[in-house]
């Protein structure tokens, strides 16, 4: 049975939401997929993401539990990068993914939040990935694995930080196929990992990206948009990042010490550091 700290109950609609969850028979699913997170913490995330709307929160939760059952996220989260790509039936794609989209787990910020990094290189092309076997279904599974591993990095409780390097991004990459892939990841994060994103910093963004951002914002709600910062060159992003984290944890090309040639394995269960306590 879900254990709720009655001292934290207030007038935010949580009691009504919990009752609705019980009435809809969603409690078993919450218990199955909450992992180290308490039932109350999980439910509050969904209620907050739904702006306190009980009906919307129940719908969001029900859809998430169905997704997790179908995706078998409990098994997925325990896999390595190689195992996931094997599951996606495209183990050969790893070098291409690393070449097109270097990414990995950098460590923790000063608040104890896990930090992930990804770079949109000038080679990134969703059509070429699909031709090589890494289609939208494979991307959904792989992206879910990444976010599940980020949850494990923080002990299933709290929020994460994402750094996106746009230094090689070009306007031609604002193509429908690329944007569909980006929209898929944004939707995945919003619908199935609500209130997990603490901050996203898009760095080295070329001036023309601002126009594209106006389109991309349409996929997101105002609460999420408020957590995303767009920065130009190092003179803009370094002061902001320095407030949050040790800059030595950044990739070498950004002045840090992280080597990203084999980065996806930084998320593997066998090598990922244990979560830190968040302040």
Phi, psi and omega in degrees: 000141182292130182259118182244132177287106185295337179293338181269352180292136179215207184261026182274005178090007184295316182300318179294322178294316179299320179296320179294321177298318179295316181296327181276359179071030183267353182303315180301321179294321177298315180295324182291319190254001183285340180055235183275353179280142177287158179300320180296316179300317179297312182297321179295326177299314182291323179291318179297317180296336180262014178056035177080005180277107184301314182299316180293322181294319178297316179298315180298317180294315181299317179293324179292317180296323177294317178299315182294325177294313182293321182279344184054058185296334179295319177286319182301318185292342181266001183272163172269170177304312182298320180294322179293315180295327175294319178297325179282359180063032177213056180298337181289346189279348187306311180301324179291317178300315180296324180288318182280323189217072177304132183203161178172181181264120184268334185137216184234149175275184185293340178268002180086009180275139178292144183240125175248156182228143171213144180240128175273099183282169179292348179271346188302123182209110183299326180296318180293324176297317180295320179297331179274000177108352181265080184271191184295324178294318178294320179296322179297315181293315181294318179294323176297318178302315180302312182291325175296319179293327175294323176299317180295328180295338179246020177065028179068007182232130175113203184227164181239172177238138179238132175246125180242118181265118183253021188299334180254001184295139178235159184299329180298337181282355174276049182266154182307319182293319178293318181292327177296321179293317179295320179295323179299315180293319179297318179293319177303312181296318183290316186276330188241356175223052184297139178063020176272329182283117176273320181197141172235127180245115177264111188248159181057035181283124177293158184304320184294340180296332182302322179292319179293325180298327179298327177284313183299329180300337180295343179278345192242154175272168186298327181296319179288317180303324182293344181263001183252128178246136178251124183230147176279236184284183183304329180296338178267314188272331183299314178300323180290315180293325182296332177292332188262327191207166174285119185293345177292342179281353179287163175300156183303320183292346176256010178096006179259204184236002183284132176259124187249020181293335181228038194299320184306332181288348176293346178263354181298143179304329184285342185236345185291132178300157178287152181296147175263158176288136179270139181280000000 
